[in-house]
């Protein structure tokens, strides 16, 4: 007999001969976690609801590929691949910190101009073509998005009160910048000082410095 502790309050006992079989059914309940048996209730998560809307009907959640929650828990950001290699969307949601419910509040997309009056001369957003992944800085001030088809990284400044995003420019592969061909995964270091990008097309990792002042 083998015992597999689930938590301090519950232990599941199964025959040792059955330990390599997964999933298994015991008393009409399926248990499986690799070679271990785990009650479904012990996994600690259950289906709640689904969100399919953004703030726009022209830029929807078609093929979402990346998602992050802000450090303060008030915002959720989603990178949306879309079906076109020349398009991309960054969906912004307000999160209810009590219920977890999401409300769409902004949709940024390749070519939009939403930053006025916060810019003297506002340029259309670029660098969001085929976004695959995104990351938010631990200080909550920036959201970075990898534009796979653009070979670049877009930088958005986050309003810590509203969660809304302003585009602060993009950096692209080429010239003095290398390693950003088809960027995919992206993370920000815990000390807020660096952004790391996996350049799939370059077979490289790229380090970007952050200005934290």
mmCIF file of C-alpha atoms in Angstrom:
data_model
loop_
_atom_site.group_PDB
_atom_site.id
_atom_site.type_symbol
_atom_site.label_atom_id
_atom_site.label_comp_id
_atom_site.label_asym_id
_atom_site.label_seq_id
_atom_site.Cartn_x
_atom_site.Cartn_y
_atom_site.Cartn_z
ATOM 1 C CA UNK A 1 0.000 0.000 0.000
ATOM 2 C CA UNK A 2 1.308 3.475 -0.901
ATOM 3 C CA UNK A 3 0.124 6.749 0.634
ATOM 4 C CA UNK A 4 0.201 10.014 -1.397
ATOM 5 C CA UNK A 5 -0.334 13.089 0.799
ATOM 6 C CA UNK A 6 -2.662 15.648 -0.780
ATOM 7 C CA UNK A 7 -2.734 18.213 2.006
ATOM 8 C CA UNK A 8 -2.659 18.286 5.800
ATOM 9 C CA UNK A 9 -6.281 17.221 5.981
ATOM 10 C CA UNK A 10 -6.497 14.477 3.383
ATOM 11 C CA UNK A 11 -4.549 11.414 2.192
ATOM 12 C CA UNK A 12 -5.467 9.137 -0.698
ATOM 13 C CA UNK A 13 -4.469 5.464 -0.459
ATOM 14 C CA UNK A 14 -4.155 3.276 -3.573
ATOM 15 C CA UNK A 15 -2.740 -0.130 -4.334
ATOM 16 C CA UNK A 16 0.958 0.038 -5.256
ATOM 17 C CA UNK A 17 0.317 -2.051 -8.373
ATOM 18 C CA UNK A 18 -1.998 0.658 -9.652
ATOM 19 C CA UNK A 19 0.410 3.543 -9.036
ATOM 20 C CA UNK A 20 1.709 3.627 -12.611
ATOM 21 C CA UNK A 21 -1.764 3.835 -14.127
ATOM 22 C CA UNK A 22 -3.131 7.301 -14.812
ATOM 23 C CA UNK A 23 -5.823 8.376 -14.847
ATOM 24 C CA UNK A 24 -7.614 5.996 -12.498
ATOM 25 C CA UNK A 25 -11.166 5.889 -11.237
ATOM 26 C CA UNK A 26 -11.757 5.326 -7.540
ATOM 27 C CA UNK A 27 -15.274 5.571 -6.160
ATOM 28 C CA UNK A 28 -16.416 7.232 -9.420
ATOM 29 C CA UNK A 29 -13.796 10.003 -9.083
ATOM 30 C CA UNK A 30 -10.890 10.395 -11.507
ATOM 31 C CA UNK A 31 -7.497 10.924 -9.899
ATOM 32 C CA UNK A 32 -4.434 11.771 -11.903
ATOM 33 C CA UNK A 33 -1.290 13.886 -11.638
ATOM 34 C CA UNK A 34 1.483 12.144 -13.477
ATOM 35 C CA UNK A 35 1.910 8.871 -11.598
ATOM 36 C CA UNK A 36 0.147 10.182 -8.492
ATOM 37 C CA UNK A 37 -3.532 10.149 -7.652
ATOM 38 C CA UNK A 38 -5.058 13.485 -6.694
ATOM 39 C CA UNK A 39 -8.736 14.164 -5.963
ATOM 40 C CA UNK A 40 -10.164 16.731 -8.360
ATOM 41 C CA UNK A 41 -11.308 18.880 -5.452
ATOM 42 C CA UNK A 42 -7.785 18.977 -4.036
ATOM 43 C CA UNK A 43 -6.466 20.740 -7.154
ATOM 44 C CA UNK A 44 -7.945 23.942 -5.775
ATOM 45 C CA UNK A 45 -9.458 25.471 -8.917
ATOM 46 C CA UNK A 46 -12.825 25.257 -10.607
ATOM 47 C CA UNK A 47 -14.490 26.729 -13.684
ATOM 48 C CA UNK A 48 -16.089 30.111 -12.998
ATOM 49 C CA UNK A 49 -16.915 32.060 -16.159
ATOM 50 C CA UNK A 50 -15.738 33.065 -19.627
ATOM 51 C CA UNK A 51 -14.953 36.400 -21.307
ATOM 52 C CA UNK A 52 -15.120 36.809 -25.089
ATOM 53 C CA UNK A 53 -15.486 40.592 -25.508
ATOM 54 C CA UNK A 54 -13.103 43.511 -25.900
ATOM 55 C CA UNK A 55 -14.131 47.162 -26.169
ATOM 56 C CA UNK A 56 -14.327 46.826 -29.967
ATOM 57 C CA UNK A 57 -16.156 44.639 -32.458
ATOM 58 C CA UNK A 58 -13.419 45.056 -35.076
ATOM 59 C CA UNK A 59 -10.593 43.894 -32.788
ATOM 60 C CA UNK A 60 -11.787 40.895 -30.820
ATOM 61 C CA UNK A 61 -10.241 38.080 -28.788
ATOM 62 C CA UNK A 62 -9.447 36.124 -31.930
ATOM 63 C CA UNK A 63 -6.602 33.763 -31.035
ATOM 64 C CA UNK A 64 -5.427 35.141 -27.665
ATOM 65 C CA UNK A 65 -1.953 33.827 -26.887
ATOM 66 C CA UNK A 66 -0.614 35.651 -23.832
ATOM 67 C CA UNK A 67 -2.068 36.985 -20.593
ATOM 68 C CA UNK A 68 -0.734 38.777 -17.498
ATOM 69 C CA UNK A 69 -2.235 40.216 -14.332
ATOM 70 C CA UNK A 70 -0.897 43.463 -12.912
ATOM 71 C CA UNK A 71 0.997 43.222 -9.591
ATOM 72 C CA UNK A 72 -1.774 45.152 -7.830
ATOM 73 C CA UNK A 73 -4.369 42.707 -9.157
ATOM 74 C CA UNK A 74 -6.488 45.469 -10.694
ATOM 75 C CA UNK A 75 -5.775 44.885 -14.398
ATOM 76 C CA UNK A 76 -5.490 42.013 -16.872
ATOM 77 C CA UNK A 77 -3.745 42.336 -20.239
ATOM 78 C CA UNK A 78 -4.133 39.942 -23.160
ATOM 79 C CA UNK A 79 -2.007 39.615 -26.314
ATOM 80 C CA UNK A 80 -4.260 38.646 -29.225
ATOM 81 C CA UNK A 81 -2.613 37.007 -32.216
ATOM 82 C CA UNK A 82 -5.585 37.455 -34.631
ATOM 83 C CA UNK A 83 -5.783 35.593 -37.939
ATOM 84 C CA UNK A 84 -3.749 38.142 -39.892
ATOM 85 C CA UNK A 85 0.021 38.426 -39.760
ATOM 86 C CA UNK A 86 -0.259 42.202 -40.229
ATOM 87 C CA UNK A 87 -2.657 42.754 -37.345
ATOM 88 C CA UNK A 88 -2.458 42.446 -33.599
ATOM 89 C CA UNK A 89 -4.401 43.465 -30.522
ATOM 90 C CA UNK A 90 -3.655 44.183 -26.886
ATOM 91 C CA UNK A 91 -6.844 43.882 -24.838
ATOM 92 C CA UNK A 92 -7.109 45.625 -21.467
ATOM 93 C CA UNK A 93 -9.482 44.571 -18.683
ATOM 94 C CA UNK A 94 -10.345 45.981 -15.302
ATOM 95 C CA UNK A 95 -10.334 43.245 -12.663
ATOM 96 C CA UNK A 96 -12.651 43.208 -9.672
ATOM 97 C CA UNK A 97 -10.265 42.383 -6.832
ATOM 98 C CA UNK A 98 -13.066 40.777 -4.807
ATOM 99 C CA UNK A 99 -14.835 38.606 -7.387
ATOM 100 C CA UNK A 100 -12.111 38.417 -10.053
ATOM 101 C CA UNK A 101 -14.614 39.476 -12.743
ATOM 102 C CA UNK A 102 -13.153 41.196 -15.827
ATOM 103 C CA UNK A 103 -14.518 44.267 -17.610
ATOM 104 C CA UNK A 104 -13.029 45.383 -20.967
ATOM 105 C CA UNK A 105 -11.849 49.001 -20.761
ATOM 106 C CA UNK A 106 -9.393 49.489 -23.657
ATOM 107 C CA UNK A 107 -8.210 47.875 -26.877
ATOM 108 C CA UNK A 108 -4.835 48.800 -28.363
ATOM 109 C CA UNK A 109 -4.020 47.576 -31.851
ATOM 110 C CA UNK A 110 -1.453 48.002 -34.604
ATOM 111 C CA UNK A 111 -2.065 51.380 -36.223
ATOM 112 C CA UNK A 112 -4.275 52.985 -33.566
ATOM 113 C CA UNK A 113 -3.779 56.548 -32.309
ATOM 114 C CA UNK A 114 -5.194 56.735 -28.783
ATOM 115 C CA UNK A 115 -2.453 58.535 -26.875
ATOM 116 C CA UNK A 116 -3.588 62.133 -27.429
ATOM 117 C CA UNK A 117 -3.387 64.475 -25.501
ATOM 118 C CA UNK A 118 -0.468 62.718 -23.811
ATOM 119 C CA UNK A 119 1.807 63.211 -26.814
ATOM 120 C CA UNK A 120 2.791 66.371 -28.688
ATOM 121 C CA UNK A 121 2.803 64.547 -32.023
ATOM 122 C CA UNK A 122 0.951 61.246 -31.835
ATOM 123 C CA UNK A 123 2.116 58.443 -34.088
ATOM 124 C CA UNK A 124 0.168 55.268 -34.857
ATOM 125 C CA UNK A 125 1.068 52.282 -32.716
ATOM 126 C CA UNK A 126 3.441 49.901 -34.456
ATOM 127 C CA UNK A 127 5.162 46.720 -33.409
ATOM 128 C CA UNK A 128 1.995 44.807 -32.505
ATOM 129 C CA UNK A 129 1.820 42.597 -35.577
ATOM 130 C CA UNK A 130 1.186 39.020 -34.469
ATOM 131 C CA UNK A 131 1.803 39.441 -30.747
ATOM 132 C CA UNK A 132 2.496 36.154 -29.017
ATOM 133 C CA UNK A 133 3.469 37.068 -25.489
ATOM 134 C CA UNK A 134 3.582 39.958 -23.054
ATOM 135 C CA UNK A 135 4.984 40.845 -19.646
ATOM 136 C CA UNK A 136 4.305 43.468 -17.013
ATOM 137 C CA UNK A 137 7.013 44.987 -14.867
ATOM 138 C CA UNK A 138 6.874 44.184 -11.131
ATOM 139 C CA UNK A 139 6.478 47.901 -10.393
ATOM 140 C CA UNK A 140 3.326 47.881 -12.546
ATOM 141 C CA UNK A 141 4.376 50.779 -14.766
ATOM 142 C CA UNK A 142 5.073 49.064 -18.095
ATOM 143 C CA UNK A 143 3.610 46.349 -20.291
ATOM 144 C CA UNK A 144 5.893 44.864 -22.949
ATOM 145 C CA UNK A 145 4.538 42.937 -25.943
ATOM 146 C CA UNK A 146 6.471 40.752 -28.381
ATOM 147 C CA UNK A 147 5.487 41.414 -32.005
ATOM 148 C CA UNK A 148 6.392 38.209 -33.806
ATOM 149 C CA UNK A 149 5.797 39.435 -37.363
ATOM 150 C CA UNK A 150 7.283 42.863 -36.633
ATOM 151 C CA UNK A 151 10.491 41.442 -35.153
ATOM 152 C CA UNK A 152 10.097 43.901 -32.332
ATOM 153 C CA UNK A 153 8.995 44.695 -28.778
ATOM 154 C CA UNK A 154 6.340 47.308 -27.987
ATOM 155 C CA UNK A 155 6.481 49.285 -24.761
ATOM 156 C CA UNK A 156 3.287 50.564 -23.151
ATOM 157 C CA UNK A 157 3.180 52.838 -20.120
ATOM 158 C CA UNK A 158 0.507 51.791 -17.614
ATOM 159 C CA UNK A 159 -1.589 54.196 -15.573
ATOM 160 C CA UNK A 160 -1.487 52.633 -12.083
ATOM 161 C CA UNK A 161 -4.868 54.121 -11.193
ATOM 162 C CA UNK A 162 -6.941 53.270 -14.273
ATOM 163 C CA UNK A 163 -4.861 50.452 -15.782
ATOM 164 C CA UNK A 164 -5.065 52.130 -19.217
ATOM 165 C CA UNK A 165 -2.047 51.955 -21.533
ATOM 166 C CA UNK A 166 -0.156 54.577 -23.523
ATOM 167 C CA UNK A 167 2.239 53.471 -26.239
ATOM 168 C CA UNK A 168 5.835 54.520 -25.513
ATOM 169 C CA UNK A 169 7.502 53.213 -28.653
ATOM 170 C CA UNK A 170 8.896 49.976 -30.044
ATOM 171 C CA UNK A 171 12.333 48.502 -30.629
ATOM 172 C CA UNK A 172 13.080 46.342 -33.672
ATOM 173 C CA UNK A 173 15.596 43.810 -34.857
ATOM 174 C CA UNK A 174 18.211 45.305 -37.157
ATOM 175 C CA UNK A 175 21.005 47.854 -37.108
ATOM 176 C CA UNK A 176 22.541 47.945 -33.642
ATOM 177 C CA UNK A 177 19.836 45.602 -32.332
ATOM 178 C CA UNK A 178 20.164 41.886 -32.945
ATOM 179 C CA UNK A 179 18.498 38.745 -31.654
ATOM 180 C CA UNK A 180 14.898 39.966 -32.012
ATOM 181 C CA UNK A 181 13.916 38.025 -35.128
ATOM 182 C CA UNK A 182 10.459 36.582 -34.372
ATOM 183 C CA UNK A 183 10.412 37.412 -30.647
ATOM 184 C CA UNK A 184 8.296 35.056 -28.595
ATOM 185 C CA UNK A 185 8.604 34.752 -24.806
ATOM 186 C CA UNK A 186 9.249 37.864 -22.720
ATOM 187 C CA UNK A 187 9.812 38.476 -18.992
ATOM 188 C CA UNK A 188 10.848 41.322 -16.680
ATOM 189 C CA UNK A 189 13.385 40.752 -13.909
ATOM 190 C CA UNK A 190 12.102 40.955 -10.306
ATOM 191 C CA UNK A 191 14.307 43.998 -9.619
ATOM 192 C CA UNK A 192 12.635 45.883 -12.519
ATOM 193 C CA UNK A 193 15.985 46.549 -14.201
ATOM 194 C CA UNK A 194 15.849 44.329 -17.302
ATOM 195 C CA UNK A 195 13.533 42.819 -19.899
ATOM 196 C CA UNK A 196 14.500 39.454 -21.390
ATOM 197 C CA UNK A 197 13.193 38.315 -24.762
ATOM 198 C CA UNK A 198 13.418 34.945 -26.498
ATOM 199 C CA UNK A 199 14.167 35.590 -30.168
ATOM 200 C CA UNK A 200 12.880 32.426 -31.802
ATOM 201 C CA UNK A 201 14.041 33.390 -35.280
ATOM 202 C CA UNK A 202 17.473 34.414 -34.006
ATOM 203 C CA UNK A 203 18.008 31.443 -31.683
ATOM 204 C CA UNK A 204 18.980 34.019 -29.083
ATOM 205 C CA UNK A 205 18.071 35.686 -25.802
ATOM 206 C CA UNK A 206 18.004 39.474 -25.768
ATOM 207 C CA UNK A 207 18.440 41.680 -22.702
ATOM 208 C CA UNK A 208 16.895 45.156 -22.661
ATOM 209 C CA UNK A 209 17.657 47.735 -19.983
ATOM 210 C CA UNK A 210 14.764 49.500 -18.243
ATOM 211 C CA UNK A 211 14.817 53.100 -17.054
ATOM 212 C CA UNK A 212 13.264 52.772 -13.619
ATOM 213 C CA UNK A 213 13.546 56.461 -12.688
#
